[in-house]
CSV table of C-alpha atoms in Angstrom, one decimal:
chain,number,residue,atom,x,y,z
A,1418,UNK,CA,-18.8,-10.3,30.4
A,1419,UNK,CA,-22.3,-9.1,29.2
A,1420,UNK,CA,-23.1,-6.5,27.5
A,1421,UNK,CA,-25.4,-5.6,24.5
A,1422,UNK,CA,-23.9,-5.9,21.0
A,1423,UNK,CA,-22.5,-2.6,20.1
A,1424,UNK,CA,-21.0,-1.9,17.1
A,1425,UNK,CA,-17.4,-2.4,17.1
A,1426,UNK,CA,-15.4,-0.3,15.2
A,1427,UNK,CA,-15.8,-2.4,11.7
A,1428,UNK,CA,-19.2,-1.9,11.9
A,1429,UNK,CA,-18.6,1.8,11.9
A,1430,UNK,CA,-16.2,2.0,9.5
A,1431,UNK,CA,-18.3,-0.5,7.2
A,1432,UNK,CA,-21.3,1.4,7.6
A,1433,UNK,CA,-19.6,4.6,5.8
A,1434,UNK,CA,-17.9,2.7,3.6
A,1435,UNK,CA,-21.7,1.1,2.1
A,1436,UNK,CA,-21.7,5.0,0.0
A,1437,UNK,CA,-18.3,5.1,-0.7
A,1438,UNK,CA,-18.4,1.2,-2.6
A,1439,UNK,CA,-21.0,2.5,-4.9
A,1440,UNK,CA,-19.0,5.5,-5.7
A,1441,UNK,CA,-16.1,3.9,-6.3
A,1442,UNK,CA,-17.8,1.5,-8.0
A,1443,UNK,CA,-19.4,4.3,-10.1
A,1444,UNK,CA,-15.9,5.7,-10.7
A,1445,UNK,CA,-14.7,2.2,-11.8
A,1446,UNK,CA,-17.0,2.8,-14.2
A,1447,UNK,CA,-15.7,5.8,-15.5
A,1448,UNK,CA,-18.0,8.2,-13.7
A,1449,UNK,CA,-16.0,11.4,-12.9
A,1450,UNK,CA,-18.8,13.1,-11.1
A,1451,UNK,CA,-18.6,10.2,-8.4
A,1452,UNK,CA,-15.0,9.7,-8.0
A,1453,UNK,CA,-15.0,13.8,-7.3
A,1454,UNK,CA,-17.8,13.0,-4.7
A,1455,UNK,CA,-15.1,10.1,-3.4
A,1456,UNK,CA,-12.2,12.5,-3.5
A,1457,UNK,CA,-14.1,15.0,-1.1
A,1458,UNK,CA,-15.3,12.3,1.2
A,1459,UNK,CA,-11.8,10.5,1.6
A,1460,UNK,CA,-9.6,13.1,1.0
A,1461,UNK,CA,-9.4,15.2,4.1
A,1462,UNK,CA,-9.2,11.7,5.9
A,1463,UNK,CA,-6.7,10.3,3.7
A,1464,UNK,CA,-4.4,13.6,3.7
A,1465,UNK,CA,-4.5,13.5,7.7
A,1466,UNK,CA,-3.2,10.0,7.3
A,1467,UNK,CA,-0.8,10.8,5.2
A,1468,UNK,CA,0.7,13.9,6.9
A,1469,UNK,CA,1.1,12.3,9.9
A,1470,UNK,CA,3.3,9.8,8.3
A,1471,UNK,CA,5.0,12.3,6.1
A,1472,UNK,CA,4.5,15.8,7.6
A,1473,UNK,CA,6.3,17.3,4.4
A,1474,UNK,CA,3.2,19.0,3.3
A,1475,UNK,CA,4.4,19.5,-0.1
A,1476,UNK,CA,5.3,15.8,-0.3
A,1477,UNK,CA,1.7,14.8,1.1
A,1478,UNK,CA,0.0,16.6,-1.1
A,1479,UNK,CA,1.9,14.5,-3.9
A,1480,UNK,CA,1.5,11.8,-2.1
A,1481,UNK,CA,-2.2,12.3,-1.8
A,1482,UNK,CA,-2.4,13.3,-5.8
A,1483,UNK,CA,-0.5,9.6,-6.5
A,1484,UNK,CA,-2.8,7.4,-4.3
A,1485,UNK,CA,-5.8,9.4,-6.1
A,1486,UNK,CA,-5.0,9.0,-9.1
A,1487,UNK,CA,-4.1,5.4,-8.9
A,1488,UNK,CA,-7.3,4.9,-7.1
A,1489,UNK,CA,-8.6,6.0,-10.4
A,1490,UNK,CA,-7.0,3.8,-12.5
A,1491,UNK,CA,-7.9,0.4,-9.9
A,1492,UNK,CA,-11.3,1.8,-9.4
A,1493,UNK,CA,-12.8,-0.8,-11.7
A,1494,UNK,CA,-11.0,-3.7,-10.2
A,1495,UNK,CA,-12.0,-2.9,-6.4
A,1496,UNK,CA,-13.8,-5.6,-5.3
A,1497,UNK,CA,-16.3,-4.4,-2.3
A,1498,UNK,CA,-16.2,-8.3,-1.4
A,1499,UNK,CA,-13.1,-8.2,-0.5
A,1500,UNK,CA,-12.2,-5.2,1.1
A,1501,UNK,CA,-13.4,-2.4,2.8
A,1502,UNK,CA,-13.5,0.8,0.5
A,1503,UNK,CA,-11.9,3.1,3.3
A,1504,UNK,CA,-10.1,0.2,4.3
A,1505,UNK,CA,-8.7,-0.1,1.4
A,1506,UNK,CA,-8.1,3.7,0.6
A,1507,UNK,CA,-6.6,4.0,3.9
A,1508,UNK,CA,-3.7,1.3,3.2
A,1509,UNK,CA,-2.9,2.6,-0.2
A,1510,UNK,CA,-2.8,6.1,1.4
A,1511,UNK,CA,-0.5,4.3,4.1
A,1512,UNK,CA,1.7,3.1,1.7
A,1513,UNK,CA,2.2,5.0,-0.4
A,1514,UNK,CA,3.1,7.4,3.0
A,1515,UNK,CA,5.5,5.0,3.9
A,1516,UNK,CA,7.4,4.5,1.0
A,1517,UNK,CA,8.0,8.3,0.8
A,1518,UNK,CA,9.8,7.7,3.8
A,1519,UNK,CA,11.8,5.3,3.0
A,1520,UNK,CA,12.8,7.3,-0.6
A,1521,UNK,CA,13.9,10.5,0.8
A,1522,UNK,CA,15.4,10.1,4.3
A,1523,UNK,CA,14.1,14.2,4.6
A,1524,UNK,CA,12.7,13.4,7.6
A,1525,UNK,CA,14.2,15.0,10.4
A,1526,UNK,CA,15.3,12.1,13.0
A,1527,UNK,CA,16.8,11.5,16.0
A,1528,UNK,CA,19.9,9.5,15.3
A,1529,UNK,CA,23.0,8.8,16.9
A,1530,UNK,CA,23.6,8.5,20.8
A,1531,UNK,CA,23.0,12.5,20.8
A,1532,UNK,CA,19.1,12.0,20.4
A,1533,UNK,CA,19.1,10.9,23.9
A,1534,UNK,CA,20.4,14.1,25.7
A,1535,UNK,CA,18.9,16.4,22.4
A,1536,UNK,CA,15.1,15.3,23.3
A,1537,UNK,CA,14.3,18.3,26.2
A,1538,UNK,CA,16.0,21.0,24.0
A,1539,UNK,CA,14.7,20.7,20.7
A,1540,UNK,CA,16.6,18.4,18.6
A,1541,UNK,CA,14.1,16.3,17.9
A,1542,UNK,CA,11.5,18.3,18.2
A,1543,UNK,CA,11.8,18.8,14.9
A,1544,UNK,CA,9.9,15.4,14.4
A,1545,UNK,CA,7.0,17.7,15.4
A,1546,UNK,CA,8.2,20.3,13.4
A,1547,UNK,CA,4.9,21.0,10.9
A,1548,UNK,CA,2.7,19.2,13.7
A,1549,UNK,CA,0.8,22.2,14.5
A,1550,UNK,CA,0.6,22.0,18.7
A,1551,UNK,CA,-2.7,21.6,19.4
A,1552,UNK,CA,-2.5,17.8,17.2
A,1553,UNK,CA,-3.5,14.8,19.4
A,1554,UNK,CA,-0.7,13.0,19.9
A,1555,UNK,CA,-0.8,9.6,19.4
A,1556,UNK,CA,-2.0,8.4,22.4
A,1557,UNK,CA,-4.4,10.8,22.3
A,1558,UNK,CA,-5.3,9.2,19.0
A,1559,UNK,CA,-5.2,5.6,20.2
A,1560,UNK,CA,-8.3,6.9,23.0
A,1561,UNK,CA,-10.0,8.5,20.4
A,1562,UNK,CA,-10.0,5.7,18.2
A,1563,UNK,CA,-11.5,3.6,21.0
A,1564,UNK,CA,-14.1,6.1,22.1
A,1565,UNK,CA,-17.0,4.1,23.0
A,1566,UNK,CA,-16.2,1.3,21.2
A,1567,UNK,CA,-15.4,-2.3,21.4
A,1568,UNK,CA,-11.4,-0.9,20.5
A,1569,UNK,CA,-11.9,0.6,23.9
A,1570,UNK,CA,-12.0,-2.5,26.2
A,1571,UNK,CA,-9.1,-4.0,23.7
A,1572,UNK,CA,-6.8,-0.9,24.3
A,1573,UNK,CA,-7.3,-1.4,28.2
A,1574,UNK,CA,-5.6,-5.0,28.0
A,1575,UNK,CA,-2.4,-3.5,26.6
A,1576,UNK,CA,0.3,-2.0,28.6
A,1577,UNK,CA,0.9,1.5,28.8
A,1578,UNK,CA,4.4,0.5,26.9
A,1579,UNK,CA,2.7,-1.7,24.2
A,1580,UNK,CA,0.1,1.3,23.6
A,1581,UNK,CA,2.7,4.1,23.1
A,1582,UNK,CA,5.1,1.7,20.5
A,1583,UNK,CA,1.9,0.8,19.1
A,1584,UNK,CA,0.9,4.5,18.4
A,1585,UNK,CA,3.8,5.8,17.4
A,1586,UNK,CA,4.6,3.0,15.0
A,1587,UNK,CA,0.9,3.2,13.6
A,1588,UNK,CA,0.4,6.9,13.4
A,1589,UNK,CA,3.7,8.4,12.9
A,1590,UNK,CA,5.0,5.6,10.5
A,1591,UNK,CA,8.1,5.2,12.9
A,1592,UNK,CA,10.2,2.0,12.4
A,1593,UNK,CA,11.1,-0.1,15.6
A,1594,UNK,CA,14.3,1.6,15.6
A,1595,UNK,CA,12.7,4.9,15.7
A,1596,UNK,CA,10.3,4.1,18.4
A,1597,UNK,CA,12.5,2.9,20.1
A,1598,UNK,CA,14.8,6.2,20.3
A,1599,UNK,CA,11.4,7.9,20.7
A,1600,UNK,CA,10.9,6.0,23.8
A,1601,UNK,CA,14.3,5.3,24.9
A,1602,UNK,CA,13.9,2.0,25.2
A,1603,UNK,CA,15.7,-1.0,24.0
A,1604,UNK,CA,15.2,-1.7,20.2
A,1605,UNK,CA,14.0,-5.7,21.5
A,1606,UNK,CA,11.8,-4.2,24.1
A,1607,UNK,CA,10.4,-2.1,21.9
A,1608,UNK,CA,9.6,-4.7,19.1
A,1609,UNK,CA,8.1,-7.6,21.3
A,1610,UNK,CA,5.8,-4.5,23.0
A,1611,UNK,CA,4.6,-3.6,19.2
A,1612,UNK,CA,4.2,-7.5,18.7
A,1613,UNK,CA,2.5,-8.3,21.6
A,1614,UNK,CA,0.3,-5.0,21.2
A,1615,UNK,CA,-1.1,-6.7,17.9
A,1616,UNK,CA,-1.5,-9.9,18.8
A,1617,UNK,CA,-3.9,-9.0,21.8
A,1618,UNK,CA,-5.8,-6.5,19.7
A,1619,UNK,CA,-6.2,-9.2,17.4
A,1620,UNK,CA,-7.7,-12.0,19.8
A,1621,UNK,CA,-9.5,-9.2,22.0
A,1622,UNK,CA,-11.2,-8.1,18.3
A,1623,UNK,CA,-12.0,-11.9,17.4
A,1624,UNK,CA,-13.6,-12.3,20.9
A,1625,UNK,CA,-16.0,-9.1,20.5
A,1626,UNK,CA,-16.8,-10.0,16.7
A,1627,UNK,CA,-17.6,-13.8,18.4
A,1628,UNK,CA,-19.5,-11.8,21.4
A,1629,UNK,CA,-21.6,-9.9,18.7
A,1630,UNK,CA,-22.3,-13.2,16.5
A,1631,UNK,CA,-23.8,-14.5,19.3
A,1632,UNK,CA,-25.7,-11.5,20.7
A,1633,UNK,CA,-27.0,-11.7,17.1
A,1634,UNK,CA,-28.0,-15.2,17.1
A,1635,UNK,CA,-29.3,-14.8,21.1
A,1636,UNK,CA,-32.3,-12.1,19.8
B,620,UNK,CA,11.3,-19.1,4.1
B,621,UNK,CA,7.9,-20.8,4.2
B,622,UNK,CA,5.8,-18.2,3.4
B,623,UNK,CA,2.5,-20.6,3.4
B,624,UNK,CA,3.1,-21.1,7.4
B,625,UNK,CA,0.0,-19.2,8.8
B,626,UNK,CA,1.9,-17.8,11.7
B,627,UNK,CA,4.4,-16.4,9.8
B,628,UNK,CA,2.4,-14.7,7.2
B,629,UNK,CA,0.3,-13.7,10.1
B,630,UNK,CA,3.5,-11.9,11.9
B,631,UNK,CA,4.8,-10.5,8.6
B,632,UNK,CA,1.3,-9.2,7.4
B,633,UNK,CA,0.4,-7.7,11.1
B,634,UNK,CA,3.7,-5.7,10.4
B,635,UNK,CA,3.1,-4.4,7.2
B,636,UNK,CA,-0.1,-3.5,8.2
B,637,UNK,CA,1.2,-1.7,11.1
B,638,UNK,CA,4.0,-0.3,9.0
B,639,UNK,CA,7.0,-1.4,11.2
B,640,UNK,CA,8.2,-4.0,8.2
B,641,UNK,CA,10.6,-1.6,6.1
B,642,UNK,CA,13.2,-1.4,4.3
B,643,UNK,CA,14.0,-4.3,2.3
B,644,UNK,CA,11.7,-6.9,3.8
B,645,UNK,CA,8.7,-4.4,3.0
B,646,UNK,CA,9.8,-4.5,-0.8
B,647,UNK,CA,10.3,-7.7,-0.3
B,648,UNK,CA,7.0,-8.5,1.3
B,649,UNK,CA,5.0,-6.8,-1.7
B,650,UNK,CA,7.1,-8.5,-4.4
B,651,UNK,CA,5.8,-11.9,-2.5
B,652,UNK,CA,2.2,-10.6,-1.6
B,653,UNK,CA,0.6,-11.6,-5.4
B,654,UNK,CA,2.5,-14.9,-5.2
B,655,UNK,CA,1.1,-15.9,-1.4
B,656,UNK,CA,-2.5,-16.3,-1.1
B,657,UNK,CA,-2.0,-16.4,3.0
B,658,UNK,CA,0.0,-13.4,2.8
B,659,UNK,CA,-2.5,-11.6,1.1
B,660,UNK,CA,-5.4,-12.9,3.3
B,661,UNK,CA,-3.5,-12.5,6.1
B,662,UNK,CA,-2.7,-8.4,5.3
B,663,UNK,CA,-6.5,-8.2,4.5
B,664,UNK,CA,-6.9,-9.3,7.7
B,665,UNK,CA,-4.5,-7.0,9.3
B,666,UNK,CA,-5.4,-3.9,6.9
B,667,UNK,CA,-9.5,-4.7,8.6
B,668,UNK,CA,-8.3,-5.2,11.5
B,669,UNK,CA,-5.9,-1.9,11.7
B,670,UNK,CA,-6.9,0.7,9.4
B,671,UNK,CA,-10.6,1.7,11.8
B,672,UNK,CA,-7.7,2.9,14.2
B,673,UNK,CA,-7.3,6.0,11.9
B,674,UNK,CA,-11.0,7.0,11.7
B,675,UNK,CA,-9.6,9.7,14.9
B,676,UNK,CA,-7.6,11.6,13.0
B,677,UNK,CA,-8.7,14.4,12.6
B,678,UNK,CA,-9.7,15.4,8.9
B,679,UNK,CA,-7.2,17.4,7.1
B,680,UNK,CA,-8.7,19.1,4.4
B,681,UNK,CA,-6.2,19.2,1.3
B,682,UNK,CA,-5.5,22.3,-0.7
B,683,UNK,CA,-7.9,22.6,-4.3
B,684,UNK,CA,-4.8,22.5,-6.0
B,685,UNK,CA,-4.5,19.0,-5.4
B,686,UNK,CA,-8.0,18.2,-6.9
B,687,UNK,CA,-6.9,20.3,-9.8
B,688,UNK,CA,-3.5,18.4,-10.7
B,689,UNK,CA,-5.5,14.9,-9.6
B,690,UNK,CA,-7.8,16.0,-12.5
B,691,UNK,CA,-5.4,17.3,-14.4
B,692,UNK,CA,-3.6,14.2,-14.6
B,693,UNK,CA,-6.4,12.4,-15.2
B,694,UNK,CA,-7.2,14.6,-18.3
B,695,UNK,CA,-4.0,13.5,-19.9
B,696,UNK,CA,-3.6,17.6,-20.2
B,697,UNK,CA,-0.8,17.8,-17.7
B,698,UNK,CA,2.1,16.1,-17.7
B,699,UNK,CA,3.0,16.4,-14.5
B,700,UNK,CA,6.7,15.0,-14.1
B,701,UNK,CA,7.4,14.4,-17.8
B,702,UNK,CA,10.4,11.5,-18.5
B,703,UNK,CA,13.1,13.4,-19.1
B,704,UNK,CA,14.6,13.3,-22.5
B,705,UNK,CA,18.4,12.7,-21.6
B,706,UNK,CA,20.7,10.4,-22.8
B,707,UNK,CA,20.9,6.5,-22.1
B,708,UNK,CA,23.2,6.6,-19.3
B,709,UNK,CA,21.1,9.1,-17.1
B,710,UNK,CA,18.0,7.3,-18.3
B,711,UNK,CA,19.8,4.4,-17.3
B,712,UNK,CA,20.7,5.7,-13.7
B,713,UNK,CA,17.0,6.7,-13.3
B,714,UNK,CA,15.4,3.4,-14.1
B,715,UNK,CA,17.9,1.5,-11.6
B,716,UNK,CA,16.7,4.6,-9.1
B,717,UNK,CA,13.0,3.4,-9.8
B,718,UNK,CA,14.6,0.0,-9.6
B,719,UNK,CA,14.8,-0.4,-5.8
B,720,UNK,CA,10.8,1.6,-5.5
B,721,UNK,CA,8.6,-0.7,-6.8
B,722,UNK,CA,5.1,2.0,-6.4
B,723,UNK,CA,7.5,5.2,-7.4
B,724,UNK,CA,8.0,2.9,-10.7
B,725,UNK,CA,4.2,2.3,-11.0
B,726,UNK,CA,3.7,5.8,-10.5
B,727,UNK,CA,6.1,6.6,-12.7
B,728,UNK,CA,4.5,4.2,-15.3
B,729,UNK,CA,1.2,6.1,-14.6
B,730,UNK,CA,2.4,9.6,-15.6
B,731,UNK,CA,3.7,8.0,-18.9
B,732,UNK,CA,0.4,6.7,-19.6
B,733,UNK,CA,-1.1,9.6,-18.0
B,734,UNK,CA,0.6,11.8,-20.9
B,735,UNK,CA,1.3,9.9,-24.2
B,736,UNK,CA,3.1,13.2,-25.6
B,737,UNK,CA,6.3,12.7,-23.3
B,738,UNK,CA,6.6,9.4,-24.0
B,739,UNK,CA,9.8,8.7,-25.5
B,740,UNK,CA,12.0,5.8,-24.5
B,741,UNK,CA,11.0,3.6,-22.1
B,742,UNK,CA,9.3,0.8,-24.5
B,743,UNK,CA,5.7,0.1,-23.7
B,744,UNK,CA,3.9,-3.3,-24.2
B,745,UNK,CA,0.7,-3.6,-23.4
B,746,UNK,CA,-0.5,-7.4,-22.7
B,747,UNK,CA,-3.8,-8.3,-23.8
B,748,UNK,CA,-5.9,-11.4,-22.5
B,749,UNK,CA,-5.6,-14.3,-25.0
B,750,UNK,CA,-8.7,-15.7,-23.6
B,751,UNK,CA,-11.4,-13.3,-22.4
B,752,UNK,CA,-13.8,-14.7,-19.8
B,753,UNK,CA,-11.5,-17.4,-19.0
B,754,UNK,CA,-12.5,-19.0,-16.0
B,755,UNK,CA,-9.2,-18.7,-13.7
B,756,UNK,CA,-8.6,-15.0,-14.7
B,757,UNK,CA,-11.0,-11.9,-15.0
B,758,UNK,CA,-10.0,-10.0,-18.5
B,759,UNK,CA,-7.6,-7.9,-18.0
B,760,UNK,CA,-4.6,-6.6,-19.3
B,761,UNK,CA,-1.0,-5.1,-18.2
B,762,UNK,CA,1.5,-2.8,-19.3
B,763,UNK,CA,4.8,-3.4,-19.6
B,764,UNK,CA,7.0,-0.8,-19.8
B,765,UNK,CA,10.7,-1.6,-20.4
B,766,UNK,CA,14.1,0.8,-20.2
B,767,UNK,CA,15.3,2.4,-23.2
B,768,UNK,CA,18.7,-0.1,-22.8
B,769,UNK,CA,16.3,-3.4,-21.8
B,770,UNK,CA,17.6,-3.7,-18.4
B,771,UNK,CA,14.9,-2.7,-16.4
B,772,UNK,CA,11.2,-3.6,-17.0
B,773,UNK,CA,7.9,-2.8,-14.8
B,774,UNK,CA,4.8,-4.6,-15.5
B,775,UNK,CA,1.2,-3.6,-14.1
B,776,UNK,CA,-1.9,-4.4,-14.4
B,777,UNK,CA,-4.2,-2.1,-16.1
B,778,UNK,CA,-6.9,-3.2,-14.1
B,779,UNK,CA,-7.1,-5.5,-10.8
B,780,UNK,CA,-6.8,-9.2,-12.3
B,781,UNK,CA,-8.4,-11.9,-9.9
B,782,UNK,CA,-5.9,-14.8,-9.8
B,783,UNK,CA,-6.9,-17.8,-7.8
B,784,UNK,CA,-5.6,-18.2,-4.6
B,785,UNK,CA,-3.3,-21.3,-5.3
B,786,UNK,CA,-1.9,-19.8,-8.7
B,787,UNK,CA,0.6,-17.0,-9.6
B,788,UNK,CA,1.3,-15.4,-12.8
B,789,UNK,CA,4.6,-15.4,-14.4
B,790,UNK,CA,5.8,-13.2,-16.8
B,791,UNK,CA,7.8,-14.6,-20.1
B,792,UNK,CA,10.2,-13.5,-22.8
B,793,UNK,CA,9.4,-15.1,-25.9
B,794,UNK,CA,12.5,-14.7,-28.3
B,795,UNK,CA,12.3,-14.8,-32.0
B,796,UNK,CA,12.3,-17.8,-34.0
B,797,UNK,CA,10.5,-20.2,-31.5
B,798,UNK,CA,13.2,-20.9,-29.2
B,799,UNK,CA,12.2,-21.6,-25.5
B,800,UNK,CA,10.7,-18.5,-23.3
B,801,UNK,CA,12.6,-17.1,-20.5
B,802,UNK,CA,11.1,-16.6,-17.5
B,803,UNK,CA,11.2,-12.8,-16.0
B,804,UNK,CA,10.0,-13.8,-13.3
B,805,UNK,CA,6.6,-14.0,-11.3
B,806,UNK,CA,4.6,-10.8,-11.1
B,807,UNK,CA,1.9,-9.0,-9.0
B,808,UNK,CA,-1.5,-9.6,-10.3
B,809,UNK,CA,-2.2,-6.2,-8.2
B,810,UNK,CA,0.2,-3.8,-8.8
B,811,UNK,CA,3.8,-3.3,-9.6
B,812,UNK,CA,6.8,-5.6,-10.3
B,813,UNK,CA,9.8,-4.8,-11.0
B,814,UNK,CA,12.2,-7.4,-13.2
B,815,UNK,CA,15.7,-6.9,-13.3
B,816,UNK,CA,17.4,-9.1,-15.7
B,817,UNK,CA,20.4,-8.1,-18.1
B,818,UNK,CA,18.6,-7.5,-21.3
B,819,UNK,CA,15.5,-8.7,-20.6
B,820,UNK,CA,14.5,-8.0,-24.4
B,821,UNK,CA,17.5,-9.4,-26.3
B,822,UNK,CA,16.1,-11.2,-29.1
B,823,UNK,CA,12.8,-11.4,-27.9
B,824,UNK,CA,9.4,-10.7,-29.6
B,825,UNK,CA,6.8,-10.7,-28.0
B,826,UNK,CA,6.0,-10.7,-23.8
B,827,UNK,CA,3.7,-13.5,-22.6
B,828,UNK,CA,2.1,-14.0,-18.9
B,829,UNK,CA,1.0,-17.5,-18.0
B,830,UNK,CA,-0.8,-18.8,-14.7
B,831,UNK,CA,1.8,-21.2,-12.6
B,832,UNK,CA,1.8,-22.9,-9.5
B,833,UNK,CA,2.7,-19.9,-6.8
B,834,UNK,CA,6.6,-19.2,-7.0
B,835,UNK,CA,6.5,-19.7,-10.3
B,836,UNK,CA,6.8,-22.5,-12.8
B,837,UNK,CA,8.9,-25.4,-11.2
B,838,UNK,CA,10.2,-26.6,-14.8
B,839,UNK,CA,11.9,-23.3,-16.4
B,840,UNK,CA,9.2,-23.6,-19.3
B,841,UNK,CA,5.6,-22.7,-18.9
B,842,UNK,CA,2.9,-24.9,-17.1
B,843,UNK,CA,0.4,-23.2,-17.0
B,844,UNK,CA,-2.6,-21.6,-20.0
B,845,UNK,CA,-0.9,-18.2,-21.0
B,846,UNK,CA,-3.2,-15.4,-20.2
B,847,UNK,CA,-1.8,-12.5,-21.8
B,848,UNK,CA,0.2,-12.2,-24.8
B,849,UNK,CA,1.6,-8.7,-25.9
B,850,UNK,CA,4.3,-7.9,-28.9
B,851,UNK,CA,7.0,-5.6,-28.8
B,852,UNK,CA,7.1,-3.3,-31.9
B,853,UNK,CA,10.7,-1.4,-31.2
C-alpha cells in the first residue's frame, strides 16, 4: 500500500513527550518549579486514566497523589533513552490503577450467573455508576485513539469481538473474566480475542514503523 | 518456567501491559520483571506500543487539593497516613497486609520517609554504594525498611539503579561474627520487593546487595562484587 509517511501515533506521543523529558529531567534534579509544570501537563491525562480504571474518585485522586509523588522520588533515575516520559507516566498511573483494584474489591461487579439477566435493569450499571453519560465509551475510545493515524488502519484488521475485549480490558482495567461477563461471551473466547487483538496491533504497528523507515530512506 | 523464551515474555509482557495479567501472576510478573532482561524489554515494548492508545481520553482535570497533599507530602510537613503506633501483633497483621501488595508497601515506605516524625517501628536501613561509579551499577542506594518483629522486609531503591541486562541483584543478611550471609532473596533494581522470611534479621548485622547471575546466585553464597552495604543499628 502507498501512502506518504504520516506520523504514527509514537511519533505523536514522542513529540510531546520531547518537553516533558526535560522537565522531568529538571525535577530529577530537584527542580520543584518544573515538576509543578509536569504535574499540570500530565495530570489531567493521568487522572482520566486512572478514573477510568478506578472510578472511586476519592481513591483516584489518592491514586493520582501516589504515582506523583513517586514520580518525584524516581524523577532522577528516568532515563528518556529508555522510555517515553508519558509513556512511562502512563504505566505507572496504570498500575498503580490496577493494583487498587485488585486491593479493595469496592468495585461494583457483575458476578454470579445473575449478571446475565441483571445487565438491562441496572445491576450492573453500576459499573458505570460515576461514569458521567456523555463519557466515550470504550469503543468510542479505541476510534479516537486511531483518528487519523496509522492506529487507524491497525484497528480496521481486528474484529469487531477482538476490538470491544480489547477496549474494555485496556480502558476499563477489566480482567478476562470480567470482559468476558461484560460481553457474555465465553471466558476462552474472550481471552484468545484479547490475544489475538495484540498480536495484530503489534505486527500491523511493526509494518507502519518499517513503512515509515523506508518512506524516510526513499526522500 | 523459562522466562528467557522471547515468546513467552512477549505474551506475559503484552498482558501486563494491557492489564489483563492479575492477580497473583501480575505480582508475580513484577517480582520477576528486575530479574528478566526480556521481560523487561519486552513490557517496554508493550508499554510503547500500548500506552498512545490512552492519548483519547479525555483530560480530567484533578481537584487542587491533590496538588496540595502531592506537595504536601513532598514537604515532609504532612504525614499523610502516619504508621500507626499499635502494638506488635496489629503491626504485625499490617505488614503481612502490605505483604501480598508489593507498590502499597513501597508507598507505604514512601510516607515513612516522606515524614521522619512518625517513624517508629518498622527498622530502616538504608544501603549505600560500596563502590561509587562502578562500572556495572550507577550509584545509588536503597532502603530497607524491615517489620518491628523482623518478618517482613521491603527494600527500594532510592533512586532508579541501572543493572545490566544479564545480571540481577540479590539482597543478603550478613549475621554477626562472620558466619556465611543468607540470601533474602533477589530484588527489583526498580522498585519494590517484598522478602518474606521468618526472621530475616536474627543475628544479623548488617544488609548487603551484590550483583548475580539473574535468579540469583546459583551457589547459596555471593558471586558476584557487593554493591551496597548498609548496617542495622536497632
Amino acid at each position: 500500500m502507498k501512502r506518504p509517511a504520516v506520523p504514527t501515533p509514537a511519533a505523536e506521543w514522542n513529540e510531546r513527550s520531547v518537553d516533558l523529558a526535560r522537565l522531568l529531567g529538571r525535577a530529577g534534579l530537584g527542580d520543584r518549579a518544573a515538576f509543578a509544570t509536569l504535574y499540570e501537563r500530565t495530570g489531567p491525562h493521568l487522572f482520566a486514566v486512572v478514573l477510568r480504571i478506578n472510578r472511586d474518585r476519592a481513591q483516584a485522586e489518592d491514586i493520582l497523589q501516589e504515582v506523583y509523588v513517586n514520580v518525584w522520588r524516581a524523577a532522577k533515575g528516568f532515563d528518556a533513552a529508555q522510555s517515553q516520559p508519558l509513556t512511562w507516566l502512563t504505566s505507572i498511573a496504570r498500575n498503580r490503577a490496577i493494583d487498587s483494584l485488585r486491593r479493595n474489591q469496592t468495585r461494583p461487579q457483575i458476578q454470579g450467573s445473575g449478571a446475565f439477566d441483571g445487565a438491562a435493569d441496572g445491576e450492573d450499571d453500576s459499573v458505570y455508576d460515576t461514569v458521567a453519560d456523555s463519557a466515550p465509551g470504550p469503543l468510542d475510545l479505541l476510534s479516537q485513539a486511531s483518528d487519523a493515524r496509522e492506529l487507524a488502519s491497525c484497528m480496521e484488521h481486528l474484529s469487531a469481538q477482538q476490538r470491544q475485549s480489547l477496549a474494555l480490558a485496556f480502558y476499563q482495567g477489566l480482567s478476562h473474566a470480567e470482559v468476558a461477563e461484560q460481553m457474555r461471551q465465553p471466558l476462552g473466547s474472550v481471552k484468545s480475542w484479547v490475544r489475538r487483538a495484540l498480536l495484530s496491533l503489534k505486527d500491523c504497528l511493526q509494518r507502519a514503523v518499517q513503512r515509515d523507515q523506508s518512506a524516510v530512506r526513499s526522500t | 518456567m523459562d522466562y528467557g523464551r522471547t515468546d513467552l515474555a512477549d505474551r506475559l509482557a503484552a498482558s501486563y501491559a494491557a492489564g489483563t495479567l492479575r492477580g497473583p501472576a501480575r505480582r508475580r510478573f513484577e517480582v520477576l520483571l528486575p530479574a528478566h532482561p526480556a521481560l523487561r524489554a519486552a513490557t517496554r515494548e508493550w508499554q510503547e506500543r500500548l500506552m498512545p492508545l490512552t492519548a483519547a481520553l479525555p483530560s480530567e482535570a484533578p481537584p487542587a487539593r491533590v496538588w496540595q497533599r502531592i506537595e504536601a507530602r513532598l514537604d515532609g510537613t504532612v504525614a499523610t497516613a502516619p504508621v500507626p503506633r499499635v502494638p506488635l501483633g496489629s503491626r504485625l497483621a499490617f505488614w503481612r497486609g502490605l505483604a501480598g501488595f508489593a507498590s502499597i508497601a513501597a508507598l507505604s515506605l514512601a510516607v515513612l520517609l516522606a515524614s521522619p516524625a512518625s517513624v517508629q517501628p518498622p527498622i530502616l536501613v538504608v544501603l549505600s554504594s560500596t563502590a561509587p561509579g562502578a562500572g556495572a551499577v550507577a550509584p545509588a542506594s536503597f532502603v530497607a525498611s524491615i517489620s518491628g518483629d523482623g518478618r517482613a522486609l521491603v527494600t527500594r531503591p532510592l533512586i532508579q539503579v541501572g543493572v545490566q541486562p544479564d545480571k540481577a541483584l540479590e539482597l543478603w543478611a550478613i549475621p554477626r561474627g562472620g558466619a556465611a550471609p543468607r540470601s533474602l532473596g533477589v530484588i527489583s533494581s526498580s522498585g519494590a520487593t517484598v522478602v518474606l522470611r521468618g526472621q530475616v534479621l536474627e543475628g544479623a548485622e548488617a544488609l548487603a546487595v551484590s550483583l548475580e547471575p539473574p535468579g540469583g546466585s546459583p551457589t547459596g553464597a555471593p558471586t558476584g562484587p557487593v554493591l551496597y552495604a548498609g548496617k542495622l543499628t536497632l
